[in-house]
């Protein structure tokens, strides 16, 4: 199957987790990929893996989504025909720290707000005018259950994901007359580097987040994203919320004790 042959797919946060899983599943469907992230070596490794396995054509863009200047420069460095992105997957995002607000680290807040909200906006702002011009395209944002229900000490991270939820809904209206699709894929507990990053490399604490739960994998989420991207032309998937079977929403999780 080559459901996405000749489609240009731009993936932010492609050097790890859900972004990387998307790169693999979209490459499997024949997509041409723009792999964006901060870690050049990881992206290069991924690009050669995709070339070898699927003969994928890729371009690598190394930049920090927090920096609007870098985002603009990176996007503008693409050859003109590569700027006609068919699908933008905004998967760059992170949690940093988990404290009561009164004890929160404001540098952590800046990183989360600048990456999850502003970074997503900066990149979308570059890609979207080309979609508008062609009256065709698909933006897929990585939301979270944390954008639907808050949880203790989730404060700023949850706020960023509520913002992504609002941006997806509002953007869908803004491009309604341009035949552009906007989807939000909102997972609950996914075991990636997410919690290791959140807890500054504390692997034990990160593992504990998923204790007694069979969590989602990055591939599970990539599968939902691929589903959104492969519907017929007239179908838009507005939102997918997916959780492990053991999770109902942010605050309701059952853990096996054995
Ligand atoms: C990740 C979901 O609940 O681990 O976006 O913060 S949660």
XYZ file of N, CA and C and ligand atoms in Angstrom:
781
model
N 0.842 -1.211 0.000
C 0.000 0.000 0.000
C 0.869 1.250 0.000
N 0.454 2.190 -0.815
C 1.160 3.479 -0.784
C 0.122 4.585 -0.736
N -0.516 4.731 0.414
C -1.635 5.663 0.531
C -1.207 7.121 0.403
N 0.093 7.377 0.641
C 0.535 8.777 0.682
C 1.628 9.078 -0.339
N 1.604 8.330 -1.422
C 2.623 8.536 -2.450
C 2.525 9.970 -2.985
N 3.689 10.586 -3.169
C 3.785 11.964 -3.671
C 3.246 13.033 -2.716
N 2.901 12.635 -1.501
C 2.465 13.641 -0.523
C 3.688 14.129 0.248
N 3.764 15.434 0.455
C 4.852 15.995 1.271
C 4.331 16.154 2.692
N 5.004 15.497 3.621
C 4.563 15.497 5.019
C 5.669 16.122 5.872
N 5.331 17.179 6.578
C 6.287 17.892 7.435
C 6.027 17.459 8.875
N 7.043 16.912 9.524
C 6.872 16.440 10.903
C 7.810 17.204 11.823
N 7.252 17.956 12.777
C 8.113 18.589 13.785
C 8.280 17.604 14.941
N 9.375 17.713 15.647
C 9.638 16.770 16.742
C 9.908 15.364 16.217
N 10.519 15.288 15.027
C 10.715 13.981 14.380
C 11.882 13.198 14.958
N 12.677 13.829 15.838
C 13.865 13.117 16.332
C 13.566 12.204 17.518
N 12.319 12.125 17.949
C 11.998 11.198 19.040
C 10.498 10.917 19.092
N 10.158 9.925 19.899
C 8.788 9.633 20.300
C 7.765 9.552 19.183
N 6.672 10.264 19.378
C 5.546 10.187 18.451
C 5.930 10.712 17.063
N 6.724 11.771 17.027
C 7.168 12.321 15.741
C 7.947 11.289 14.944
N 8.840 10.596 15.634
C 9.663 9.588 14.960
C 8.797 8.416 14.490
N 7.852 8.023 15.316
C 6.948 6.922 14.928
C 6.117 7.325 13.710
N 5.704 8.586 13.664
C 4.959 9.093 12.498
C 5.838 9.020 11.248
N 7.097 9.426 11.406
C 8.004 9.397 10.248
C 8.037 7.991 9.663
N 8.120 6.990 10.536
C 8.194 5.607 10.049
C 6.882 5.179 9.393
N 5.756 5.485 10.034
C 4.498 4.978 9.459
C 4.106 5.747 8.194
N 4.447 7.021 8.125
C 4.139 7.779 6.906
C 5.095 7.384 5.775
N 6.344 7.103 6.119
C 7.292 6.639 5.095
C 6.828 5.299 4.529
N 6.305 4.459 5.392
C 5.782 3.156 4.966
C 4.685 3.326 3.923
N 3.953 4.433 4.016
C 2.868 4.704 3.058
C 3.337 5.527 1.864
N 4.645 5.648 1.725
C 5.191 6.259 0.510
C 5.328 7.771 0.541
N 5.124 8.398 1.710
C 5.201 9.868 1.772
C 6.632 10.365 1.589
N 6.728 11.579 1.090
C 7.982 12.323 1.053
C 8.009 13.145 2.336
N 9.140 13.116 3.046
C 9.114 13.658 4.408
C 10.070 14.818 4.637
N 9.584 15.803 5.360
C 10.465 16.829 5.915
C 10.549 16.535 7.411
N 11.736 16.164 7.840
C 11.939 15.763 9.237
C 12.565 16.929 9.986
N 11.817 17.468 10.944
C 12.314 18.637 11.664
C 12.518 18.319 13.132
N 13.575 18.874 13.690
C 13.858 18.661 15.106
C 15.120 19.396 15.483
N 15.545 19.190 16.727
C 16.747 19.881 17.181
C 17.991 19.014 17.019
N 17.772 17.683 17.005
C 18.931 16.782 17.040
C 19.274 16.246 15.644
N 20.284 16.893 15.037
C 20.634 16.614 13.643
C 21.003 15.145 13.431
N 21.858 14.637 14.337
C 22.331 13.255 14.154
C 21.189 12.263 14.155
N 20.262 12.435 15.083
C 19.101 11.532 15.170
C 18.274 11.601 13.885
N 18.120 12.814 13.370
C 17.327 12.985 12.148
C 18.035 12.345 10.961
N 19.359 12.478 10.939
C 20.124 11.872 9.839
C 20.030 10.351 9.888
N 20.144 9.815 11.100
C 20.004 8.350 11.264
C 18.638 7.890 10.776
N 17.605 8.642 11.179
C 16.239 8.298 10.797
C 16.082 8.371 9.284
N 16.610 9.430 8.686
C 16.487 9.597 7.237
C 17.150 8.435 6.511
N 18.319 7.984 6.991
C 18.958 6.870 6.266
C 18.218 5.560 6.518
N 17.643 5.399 7.710
C 16.812 4.199 7.954
C 15.609 4.178 6.984
N 14.986 5.328 6.811
C 13.793 5.399 5.955
C 14.140 5.207 4.479
N 15.325 5.672 4.127
C 15.798 5.497 2.749
C 15.991 3.998 2.479
N 16.645 3.363 3.449
C 16.961 1.945 3.290
C 15.691 1.085 3.269
N 14.783 1.342 4.216
C 13.590 0.492 4.333
C 12.530 0.782 3.286
N 12.320 2.070 2.999
C 11.175 2.437 2.146
C 11.573 3.252 0.919
N 12.874 3.438 0.751
C 13.376 4.286 -0.327
C 12.771 5.704 -0.257
N 12.596 6.196 0.947
C 11.938 7.490 1.150
C 12.826 8.652 0.754
N 12.171 9.639 0.175
C 12.858 10.898 -0.089
C 12.607 11.807 1.111
N 13.676 12.354 1.686
C 13.502 13.188 2.894
C 14.358 14.449 2.822
N 13.936 15.428 3.583
C 14.788 16.594 3.847
C 14.821 16.759 5.358
N 15.969 17.203 5.839
C 16.120 17.409 7.282
C 16.201 18.906 7.568
N 15.451 19.346 8.547
C 15.562 20.737 8.995
C 15.866 20.743 10.488
N 16.975 21.353 10.854
C 17.344 21.408 12.270
C 17.104 22.812 12.799
N 16.180 22.918 13.721
C 15.911 24.229 14.331
C 15.136 24.022 15.623
N 15.057 25.107 16.389
C 14.308 25.077 17.640
C 12.979 25.794 17.394
N 11.853 25.092 17.548
C 10.550 25.724 17.246
C 10.254 26.925 18.140
N 10.976 27.029 19.250
C 10.746 28.150 20.165
C 11.194 29.480 19.565
N 12.056 29.376 18.556
C 12.674 30.575 17.993
C 12.067 30.880 16.615
N 11.248 31.913 16.564
C 10.525 32.221 15.324
C 11.470 32.501 14.157
N 12.576 33.154 14.462
C 13.553 33.459 13.420
C 14.100 32.156 12.811
N 14.459 31.210 13.693
C 14.974 29.910 13.202
C 13.920 29.164 12.398
N 12.675 29.232 12.845
C 11.583 28.541 12.133
C 11.455 29.093 10.722
N 11.426 30.428 10.631
C 11.282 31.091 9.313
C 12.452 30.730 8.397
N 13.666 30.827 8.984
C 14.858 30.579 8.176
C 14.871 29.135 7.662
N 14.524 28.209 8.542
C 14.530 26.796 8.148
C 13.494 26.551 7.052
N 12.291 27.052 7.255
C 11.247 26.805 6.253
C 11.629 27.434 4.912
N 12.177 28.646 4.985
C 12.532 29.336 3.737
C 13.731 28.719 3.029
N 14.480 27.869 3.747
C 15.616 27.203 3.104
C 15.158 26.041 2.220
N 13.888 25.670 2.322
C 13.388 24.558 1.496
C 13.267 25.002 0.037
N 13.566 24.094 -0.887
C 13.298 24.417 -2.295
C 11.809 24.732 -2.463
N 11.481 25.577 -3.416
C 10.103 26.086 -3.553
C 9.058 24.958 -3.595
N 9.337 23.887 -4.349
C 8.311 22.826 -4.469
C 8.116 22.052 -3.155
N 9.131 22.059 -2.291
C 8.990 21.377 -0.994
C 8.173 22.200 0.001
N 7.974 23.472 -0.334
C 7.178 24.316 0.578
C 5.684 24.009 0.465
N 5.334 23.298 -0.597
C 3.929 22.908 -0.771
C 3.629 21.656 0.049
N 3.614 21.852 1.349
C 3.415 20.736 2.286
C 1.951 20.290 2.226
N 1.736 18.996 2.089
C 0.362 18.469 2.074
C -0.154 18.245 3.486
N 0.734 17.738 4.350
C 0.309 17.426 5.726
C 1.380 17.940 6.690
N 0.955 18.775 7.627
C 1.870 19.233 8.687
C 1.483 18.532 9.983
N 2.420 17.794 10.545
C 2.176 17.146 11.836
C 2.955 17.927 12.905
N 2.219 18.659 13.709
C 2.843 19.455 14.771
C 3.025 18.579 16.005
N 4.114 17.813 16.008
C 4.282 16.904 17.151
C 5.367 17.359 18.120
N 6.058 18.458 17.808
C 7.056 18.955 18.768
C 6.330 19.456 20.005
N 6.703 18.941 21.145
C 6.054 19.376 22.380
C 6.664 18.646 23.551
N 6.512 19.213 24.727
C 7.106 18.582 25.901
C 6.481 19.085 27.194
N 6.736 18.312 28.246
C 6.441 18.781 29.605
C 7.782 18.930 30.302
N 7.910 19.962 31.085
C 9.150 20.151 31.837
C 8.776 20.533 33.271
N 9.064 19.616 34.209
C 8.718 19.855 35.608
C 7.257 19.534 35.890
N 6.973 19.280 37.166
C 5.591 19.002 37.586
C 5.473 19.407 39.053
N 5.128 20.650 39.254
C 5.073 21.209 40.604
C 3.773 21.957 40.785
N 3.372 22.110 42.052
C 2.281 23.034 42.325
C 2.682 24.394 41.784
N 1.700 25.150 41.350
C 2.029 26.425 40.704
C 2.870 27.334 41.601
N 2.549 27.317 42.899
C 3.273 28.198 43.820
C 4.745 27.798 43.980
N 5.062 26.586 43.514
C 6.465 26.132 43.596
C 7.093 25.979 42.212
N 6.360 26.376 41.178
C 6.805 26.127 39.802
C 8.051 26.902 39.416
N 8.750 26.354 38.452
C 9.950 26.981 37.916
C 9.552 27.758 36.654
N 9.756 29.057 36.698
C 9.255 29.882 35.583
C 10.021 29.619 34.286
N 11.270 29.130 34.398
C 11.998 28.776 33.165
C 11.320 27.574 32.494
N 10.863 26.613 33.318
C 10.126 25.473 32.759
C 8.862 25.959 32.052
N 8.192 26.892 32.671
C 6.950 27.411 32.066
C 7.243 28.009 30.694
N 8.331 28.800 30.639
C 8.669 29.449 29.361
C 8.921 28.402 28.275
N 9.674 27.349 28.640
C 9.996 26.331 27.629
C 8.715 25.654 27.127
N 7.815 25.330 28.048
C 6.573 24.649 27.623
C 5.687 25.555 26.788
N 5.535 26.798 27.240
C 4.679 27.741 26.493
C 5.301 28.050 25.131
N 6.618 28.249 25.129
C 7.291 28.615 23.875
C 7.318 27.464 22.876
N 7.395 26.242 23.374
C 7.439 25.097 22.466
C 6.028 24.676 22.061
N 5.197 24.387 23.068
C 3.904 23.744 22.780
C 2.898 24.689 22.141
N 2.969 25.952 22.501
C 2.003 26.910 21.921
C 2.670 27.746 20.832
N 3.698 28.494 21.218
C 4.256 29.436 20.256
C 4.958 28.720 19.103
N 5.663 27.643 19.410
C 6.357 26.887 18.361
C 5.372 26.330 17.345
N 4.291 25.785 17.864
C 3.251 25.229 16.976
C 2.673 26.340 16.086
N 2.467 27.503 16.682
C 1.920 28.632 15.917
C 2.918 29.130 14.873
N 4.185 29.284 15.284
C 5.197 29.797 14.352
C 5.287 28.911 13.107
N 5.348 27.605 13.351
C 5.526 26.689 12.220
C 4.276 26.668 11.337
N 3.134 26.653 11.981
C 1.881 26.646 11.219
C 1.769 27.914 10.380
N 2.211 29.033 10.960
C 2.154 30.326 10.253
C 2.978 30.310 8.970
N 4.086 29.555 8.970
C 4.923 29.467 7.766
C 4.294 28.566 6.711
N 3.795 27.413 7.162
C 3.333 26.381 6.226
C 1.953 26.716 5.646
N 1.085 27.255 6.486
C -0.326 27.410 6.127
C -0.597 28.283 4.889
N 0.095 29.421 4.705
C -0.218 30.235 3.522
C -0.075 29.464 2.208
N 0.857 28.524 2.170
C 1.027 27.715 0.951
C -0.170 26.781 0.757
N -0.731 26.298 1.868
C -1.928 25.448 1.783
C -3.126 26.297 1.341
N -3.208 27.489 1.909
C -4.323 28.399 1.579
C -4.285 28.710 0.083
N -3.089 28.989 -0.415
C -2.944 29.317 -1.840
C -3.440 28.165 -2.717
N -3.124 26.942 -2.299
C -3.508 25.762 -3.101
C -4.908 25.261 -2.768
N -5.505 25.850 -1.732
C -6.802 25.380 -1.218
C -6.779 23.870 -1.001
N -5.747 23.439 -0.300
C -5.579 22.019 -0.026
C -4.522 21.853 1.057
N -4.724 20.884 1.932
C -3.720 20.624 2.962
C -4.369 20.099 4.235
N -3.520 19.681 5.152
C -4.011 19.079 6.390
C -3.034 19.409 7.519
N -3.547 20.028 8.568
C -2.731 20.288 9.754
C -3.171 19.285 10.823
N -2.225 18.554 11.372
C -2.558 17.614 12.455
C -1.764 18.023 13.699
N -2.492 18.443 14.717
C -1.846 18.894 15.959
C -1.852 17.789 17.002
N -0.743 17.686 17.714
C -0.656 16.748 18.823
C -1.176 17.425 20.079
N -2.377 17.071 20.466
C -2.935 17.588 21.713
C -2.655 16.600 22.828
N -3.579 16.503 23.769
C -3.397 15.599 24.906
C -4.706 15.510 25.673
N -4.862 14.430 26.441
C -5.970 14.416 27.407
C -5.802 15.588 28.382
N -4.548 16.034 28.558
C -4.277 17.185 29.430
C -4.843 18.478 28.853
N -5.343 18.431 27.626
C -6.023 19.578 27.028
C -7.530 19.480 27.196
N -7.961 18.463 27.932
C -9.396 18.264 28.199
C -9.701 18.270 29.694
N -8.800 17.644 30.487
C -8.981 17.636 31.948
C -7.641 18.001 32.586
N -7.691 18.892 33.546
C -6.455 19.221 34.268
C -6.193 18.151 35.320
N -4.977 18.101 35.816
C -4.636 17.176 36.909
C -3.692 17.865 37.886
N -3.538 17.330 39.097
C -2.726 18.023 40.109
C -1.315 18.307 39.596
N -0.866 19.511 39.786
C 0.461 19.984 39.362
C 0.650 19.985 37.838
N -0.454 19.834 37.115
C -0.362 19.872 35.642
C -0.379 21.296 35.113
N -0.859 22.215 35.965
C -1.086 23.635 35.620
C -0.609 24.130 34.242
N 0.670 24.442 34.101
C 1.118 25.098 32.861
C 1.121 24.123 31.682
N 1.545 22.880 31.924
C 1.505 21.905 30.821
C 0.072 21.754 30.325
N -0.865 21.577 31.263
C -2.272 21.447 30.862
C -2.731 22.687 30.106
N -2.309 23.850 30.579
C -2.701 25.100 29.904
C -2.219 25.107 28.461
N -0.998 24.606 28.237
C -0.495 24.605 26.850
C -1.330 23.668 25.983
N -1.783 22.559 26.551
C -2.560 21.609 25.744
C -4.013 22.068 25.587
N -4.529 22.794 26.572
C -5.835 23.461 26.366
C -5.703 24.480 25.229
N -4.561 25.143 25.180
C -4.336 26.132 24.112
C -4.295 25.443 22.754
N -3.623 24.297 22.683
C -3.565 23.567 21.406
C -4.978 23.180 20.975
N -5.769 22.748 21.935
C -7.165 22.394 21.660
C -7.904 23.609 21.065
N -7.726 24.763 21.688
C -8.400 25.984 21.205
C -7.885 26.383 19.822
N -6.579 26.266 19.629
C -5.993 26.638 18.326
C -6.542 25.736 17.227
N -6.631 24.433 17.515
C -7.144 23.500 16.497
C -8.587 23.847 16.135
N -9.404 24.102 17.152
C -10.813 24.415 16.884
C -10.960 25.715 16.109
N -10.174 26.709 16.510
C -10.286 28.024 15.886
C -9.730 28.009 14.462
N -8.599 27.333 14.304
C -7.986 27.229 12.972
C -8.931 26.530 11.993
N -9.645 25.528 12.491
C -10.577 24.794 11.627
C -11.602 25.767 11.031
N -12.009 26.746 11.818
C -12.966 27.747 11.331
C -12.274 28.699 10.340
N -11.040 29.105 10.690
C -10.328 30.073 9.839
C -10.102 29.559 8.415
N -9.913 28.239 8.286
C -9.592 27.707 6.947
C -10.756 26.923 6.346
N -11.919 27.122 6.925
C -13.099 26.366 6.497
C -13.412 26.552 5.017
N -13.194 27.771 4.519
C -13.512 28.031 3.097
C -12.330 27.729 2.180
N -11.298 27.078 2.730
C -10.107 26.808 1.917
C -9.870 25.311 1.718
N -10.843 24.508 2.089
C -10.735 23.042 1.933
C -9.513 22.459 2.650
N -9.141 23.065 3.752
C -7.995 22.558 4.524
C -8.514 21.815 5.748
N -7.957 20.638 5.967
C -8.375 19.832 7.107
C -7.557 20.198 8.349
N -8.190 20.164 9.505
C -7.475 20.367 10.776
C -7.920 19.276 11.743
N -6.955 18.514 12.219
C -7.252 17.429 13.164
C -6.430 17.614 14.429
N -6.981 17.122 15.535
C -6.228 17.103 16.780
C -6.201 15.665 17.283
N -5.024 15.179 17.570
C -4.899 13.809 18.094
C -4.399 13.935 19.533
N -5.228 13.476 20.460
C -5.038 13.796 21.879
C -4.859 12.535 22.727
N -3.630 12.114 22.924
C -3.414 10.892 23.694
C -3.318 11.133 25.200
N -3.604 10.080 25.943
C -3.362 10.063 27.383
C -1.954 9.558 27.634
N -1.831 8.514 28.459
C -0.491 8.057 28.853
C 0.218 7.308 27.714
N 1.283 7.894 27.230
C 2.098 7.276 26.170
C 3.502 7.134 26.719
N 4.049 5.941 26.693
C 5.414 5.795 27.219
C 6.440 6.072 26.130
N 7.025 7.253 26.207
C 8.119 7.674 25.304
C 9.167 8.316 26.221
N 9.942 9.247 25.672
C 10.875 9.994 26.534
C 10.139 11.079 27.322
N 8.825 11.196 27.106
C 8.039 12.304 27.670
C 8.291 12.520 29.166
N 8.114 11.445 29.950
C 8.237 11.617 31.408
C 9.699 11.744 31.849
N 10.595 11.129 31.083
C 12.029 11.258 31.406
C 12.434 12.731 31.247
N 11.940 13.360 30.182
C 12.221 14.787 29.967
C 11.550 15.606 31.068
N 10.288 15.252 31.354
C 9.543 16.023 32.369
C 10.271 16.028 33.708
N 10.855 14.852 34.056
C 11.523 14.735 35.357
C 13.045 14.838 35.227
N 13.500 15.594 34.271
C 14.925 15.915 34.075
C 15.831 14.691 34.105
N 15.444 13.639 33.418
C 16.303 12.466 33.293
C 16.148 11.450 34.407
N 15.223 11.653 35.329
C 15.002 10.691 36.425
C 14.177 9.501 35.887
N 14.905 8.479 35.436
C 14.272 7.353 34.733
C 13.330 6.577 35.652
N 13.721 6.419 36.910
C 12.875 5.664 37.859
C 11.541 6.358 38.075
N 11.621 7.650 38.280
C 10.382 8.425 38.488
C 9.508 8.378 37.228
N 10.167 8.437 36.091
C 9.428 8.389 34.822
C 8.721 7.044 34.672
N 9.424 5.961 35.007
C 8.836 4.611 34.898
C 7.609 4.490 35.774
N 7.690 5.097 36.923
C 6.612 5.020 37.912
C 5.285 5.600 37.395
N 5.385 6.541 36.462
C 4.178 7.145 35.880
C 3.319 6.056 35.224
N 3.978 5.044 34.646
C 3.271 4.014 33.867
C 3.156 2.692 34.631
N 3.487 2.730 35.920
C 3.470 1.527 36.761
C 2.087 0.870 36.763
N 2.071 -0.427 36.444
C 0.824 -1.179 36.503
C -0.164 -0.857 35.389
N 0.287 -0.097 34.416
C -0.584 0.275 33.282
C 0.083 -0.246 32.015
N -0.708 -0.673 31.064
C -0.147 -1.012 29.763
C -0.317 0.253 28.912
N 0.702 1.129 28.904
C 0.491 2.451 28.302
C 0.424 2.395 26.782
N -0.025 3.481 26.193
C 0.054 3.621 24.742
C 1.524 3.685 24.347
N 1.792 3.306 23.113
C 3.140 3.484 22.564
C 3.077 4.620 21.535
N 4.251 5.089 21.180
C 4.316 6.132 20.139
C 3.672 5.622 18.852
N 3.814 4.316 18.603
C 3.255 3.733 17.371
C 1.728 3.761 17.401
N 1.143 3.554 18.595
C -0.328 3.630 18.708
C -0.822 5.013 18.292
N -0.091 6.027 18.725
C -0.517 7.399 18.425
C -0.283 7.706 16.943
N 0.859 7.238 16.422
C 1.150 7.443 14.995
C 0.069 6.792 14.133
N -0.434 5.667 14.604
C -1.486 4.951 13.889
C -2.760 5.820 13.795
N -3.100 6.501 14.895
C -4.276 7.387 14.905
C -4.038 8.586 13.974
N -2.814 9.076 13.974
C -2.480 10.225 13.107
C -2.570 9.805 11.635
N -2.054 8.611 11.365
C -2.123 8.097 9.992
C -3.578 7.903 9.564
N -4.409 7.474 10.478
C -5.838 7.309 10.180
C -6.427 8.655 9.739
N -6.137 9.712 10.507
C -6.642 11.056 10.150
C -6.187 11.446 8.737
N -4.931 11.104 8.442
C -4.301 11.564 7.195
C -4.738 10.779 5.968
N -5.423 9.673 6.178
C -5.719 8.799 5.034
C -7.227 8.641 4.796
N -8.023 9.553 5.335
C -9.473 9.522 5.070
C -9.753 10.066 3.667
N -10.926 9.759 3.131
C -11.280 10.334 1.821
C -11.261 11.869 1.868
N -11.134 12.449 0.696
C -10.977 13.909 0.552
C -12.042 14.716 1.306
N -13.269 14.192 1.368
C -14.367 14.978 1.954
C -14.514 14.763 3.468
N -13.632 13.933 4.073
C -13.788 13.606 5.499
C -12.696 14.271 6.324
N -13.110 15.023 7.338
C -12.134 15.556 8.304
C -12.375 14.916 9.671
N -11.325 14.352 10.226
C -11.403 13.868 11.613
C -11.038 15.068 12.492
N -12.008 15.581 13.216
C -11.767 16.766 14.054
C -10.829 16.439 15.207
N -11.114 15.319 15.864
C -10.374 15.044 17.107
C -10.408 13.549 17.413
N -9.281 13.043 17.837
C -9.243 11.678 18.370
C -8.656 11.766 19.776
N -9.386 11.243 20.750
C -8.834 11.134 22.105
C -8.562 9.656 22.331
N -7.317 9.313 22.618
C -7.028 7.900 22.843
C -6.263 7.725 24.147
N -6.621 6.692 24.866
C -5.974 6.411 26.157
C -5.689 4.913 26.229
N -4.823 4.506 27.139
C -4.728 3.076 27.427
C -6.084 2.607 27.976
N -6.355 1.326 27.868
C -7.636 0.805 28.381
C -7.766 1.108 29.876
N -6.648 1.168 30.570
C -6.669 1.397 32.020
C -6.846 2.865 32.404
N -7.024 3.731 31.398
C -7.167 5.161 31.699
C -8.463 5.695 31.097
N -9.293 6.366 31.928
C -10.538 6.957 31.416
C -10.296 8.394 30.976
N -9.562 9.140 31.760
C -9.159 10.512 31.435
C -7.975 10.838 32.344
N -7.503 12.081 32.333
C -6.262 12.398 33.045
C -6.227 11.846 34.469
N -7.346 11.943 35.180
C -7.342 11.623 36.611
C -7.839 10.243 36.989
N -8.247 9.448 36.044
C -8.780 8.123 36.367
C -7.968 7.042 35.667
N -7.150 6.374 36.483
C -6.268 5.326 35.965
C -6.349 4.156 36.942
N -6.466 2.942 36.436
C -6.349 1.797 37.345
C -5.002 1.128 37.092
N -4.355 0.709 38.187
C -3.039 0.092 38.060
C -3.081 -1.321 38.588
N -2.514 -2.235 37.832
C -2.389 -3.613 38.319
C -1.356 -3.602 39.435
N -1.632 -4.363 40.488
C -0.717 -4.303 41.640
C 0.230 -5.499 41.711
N 0.059 -6.478 40.819
C 0.910 -7.684 40.877
C 2.355 -7.367 40.519
C 0.586 13.591 28.091
C -0.550 13.215 28.964
O -1.396 12.961 31.334
O 0.873 12.235 30.878
O 0.251 14.644 27.262
O 0.350 14.573 30.964
S -0.137 13.264 30.608
